[in-house]
């Protein structure tokens, strides 16, 4: 009996030590995931008038590097972590660093729809995050880059699950690039103007198609003004995007002195005033 | 006081737990980074002024400043004018705008995230105020994982993996038997090395597990030293064949063979053989046969990759059929100096690899065919030189495969019905190899053509008729193999088609059709001289006559089973005195003459029933009547003729005398 107690005691002691020793990697990864997420959105969450809220991107990047160095053989862990690094650097417009991290990612080791899709279009993302905030019109070479990005994103978007977050995110990036391209286009002749008008209509129609019927209904009924409606926070975000994007397309058309026949038809009739 | 043994065990278990928790930690860490959402904002987009806006603004600028002195635009005025009016390049327009109207060059900003945060603050201030919740708004979920298994699967596999490693390293904790320790330890060690947690699908897991256990067992097979020498021989053969392959192909080779359906029956057959009359030397010879077959076939599979699946399923059947043949024909087949079995099996495998319809061959068909082939080779070793006579073997196997491949047959007969017929046919060939030594295509000529001739009849009727025809014919062939020379199968095919049509036309019932076929195949087979040599139409005329008379007989004397009994007696009578009948009666209308005779006999029967005869004796009397008629003993065929009446009475009395 005593022996048995002693055995159990020993076992418990060893188990306790091992349990304490275990799960450290998981905790570290959870920490860098949370830090990366916070860093990614930090610039967009600053309270007006409160400066210095931006979390530096360097710290999470270095922490991930240390983690990767500890587990070089855990391919999936390493590559998904690298992708987070690369995305963080992309959003922070760190072009060269971002490119270096993206190139270090082995796409074959990525397993999810989101991460595979992001990896498939990283050159377009790196370019666009850096270029989007510049008002200067796209020059000839940039127009070609925009064209390439639109084609590339079309290919990536096609097989994605309807209504998935990744489809809505990448669809929005595509719509932004298309809008900038149309805005900066040469419309000095009627032929050129007609082509740009057609491009604008097609691009908006394509953007609307990444959303689901319930999202479209919400916009058509202008329900953004109704408070208290039960809606997930991400759905709310995507629907605000859709509404604002339609508004931006219509404004751009107006700035280009066009009155396009928007499709689907409901966009034509949409009243977006409060 | 804790004993040293208990303390050691506790430490070992603890080590196992540490190992497990480390692995689980890594899996959970991977899960975290793979599955957790990634917060991604979309960038703000600065949309500068459009071309029309820039032109308009610059024109206005030109107009507003045209009278100013000094000119604020200086030398640029001319360039601006050209750019606006002639060749409006946006970058140039934008440069002038930025220089002279910088506030208008700012354009607009599309800030989707800003708009979202603003809307959130207005509509859901409680969420907007919570920093953690606000981050969740930016989440892009991971979506579908393209691997087949989720993390609960991987965690379960990791547990199994670690337990296997633990068990492999600590076998002494579980058993003191060193032999068992070696075997189980080897298996567990292989499992541990296999990294099960990295497998993404059930199929891959099974394959890994099977490969681990099989290869481990082979590596330590000397440890368990199976007492059954035949099992040992089988395992040695597999190991020999495996070791002949390049190292990277070995595991898959074994897994493929053990995945196949034929392995369990092979082991049963091996055990049966061990209990039978074969001894340990034979087991060693069997090992060589099996190893050579597997090695040779590995080469064939490389040349014909489509053969791989079939061989994996049936290699056990080939060896099992070989063993059964050895039991039937003696262990001489196995001997090294005369390796007939090895040559047959390798030749069969070679034929199968190139036979386009090999996938249609079932296990039973394959086993039956190999047994038949081995039987024929054992009876006629001259069929084998370097290997079995290719033409002969191809014809034998092709005839079976082609029968199964015929579309009409497959549409009419059930798989089971077809299997049964084929099995019986091949079993007859195996028992009587002389049938296929000369006629390797007999399966096609008999079975294939009979089935084809019945393929327009309803399925369940066709199966009964085919069973009767083929079964009767096989029985006759077994009794008299020389029937093959007299084109007996051709006649059987003809009758099968004829009776099938009559059943289809409702002139015969299904049961009657089967009985008639059984009678014809049997009686014709018993008297080949008369029915196959002297007059091949004689049986056909007799069958026509009996069936027509039966059909026209209103009193129903030939109804039911009586019809077949009457036919048997009539055919037997013709077998007995057909030569005489053909001499004394013109062959042009032999059916008509026979019908008149039978009708006359039936007319007398109607009159004498209950007086002189009863119905069961009718077939005998009609048979005897045909004998008398054949010999020319009936001058006038008329039921009311005195001589005919007298003869009928005499035949009846004689029949009863014979019966009693």
mmCIF file of C-alpha atoms in Angstrom, chain B residues 457-458 460-461 465 498-513 547-548 550-552 563:
data_model
loop_
_atom_site.group_PDB
_atom_site.id
_atom_site.type_symbol
_atom_site.label_atom_id
_atom_site.label_comp_id
_atom_site.label_asym_id
_atom_site.label_seq_id
_atom_site.Cartn_x
_atom_site.Cartn_y
_atom_site.Cartn_z
ATOM 1 C CA UNK B 457 -34.491 -14.927 -72.464
ATOM 2 C CA UNK B 458 -35.604 -13.417 -69.195
ATOM 3 C CA UNK B 460 -34.220 -15.854 -64.053
ATOM 4 C CA UNK B 461 -35.379 -18.293 -66.769
ATOM 5 C CA UNK B 465 -31.838 -23.222 -68.468
ATOM 6 C CA UNK B 498 -33.979 -23.629 -79.103
ATOM 7 C CA UNK B 499 -35.404 -24.424 -75.676
ATOM 8 C CA UNK B 500 -34.824 -20.873 -74.557
ATOM 9 C CA UNK B 501 -36.975 -19.666 -77.474
ATOM 10 C CA UNK B 502 -39.726 -22.187 -76.700
ATOM 11 C CA UNK B 503 -39.831 -21.065 -73.087
ATOM 12 C CA UNK B 504 -39.923 -17.473 -74.217
ATOM 13 C CA UNK B 505 -42.880 -18.313 -76.510
ATOM 14 C CA UNK B 506 -44.606 -20.046 -73.547
ATOM 15 C CA UNK B 507 -44.661 -23.400 -75.339
ATOM 16 C CA UNK B 508 -42.705 -24.801 -72.413
ATOM 17 C CA UNK B 509 -42.670 -23.813 -68.790
ATOM 18 C CA UNK B 510 -39.378 -22.817 -67.179
ATOM 19 C CA UNK B 511 -39.199 -26.106 -65.297
ATOM 20 C CA UNK B 512 -40.041 -28.120 -68.390
ATOM 21 C CA UNK B 513 -37.393 -26.266 -70.362
ATOM 22 C CA UNK B 547 -42.958 -30.905 -77.828
ATOM 23 C CA UNK B 548 -45.400 -30.419 -80.717
ATOM 24 C CA UNK B 550 -47.449 -32.267 -76.072
ATOM 25 C CA UNK B 551 -48.627 -28.853 -77.172
ATOM 26 C CA UNK B 552 -51.463 -30.300 -79.290
ATOM 27 C CA UNK B 563 -43.021 -34.391 -70.970
#
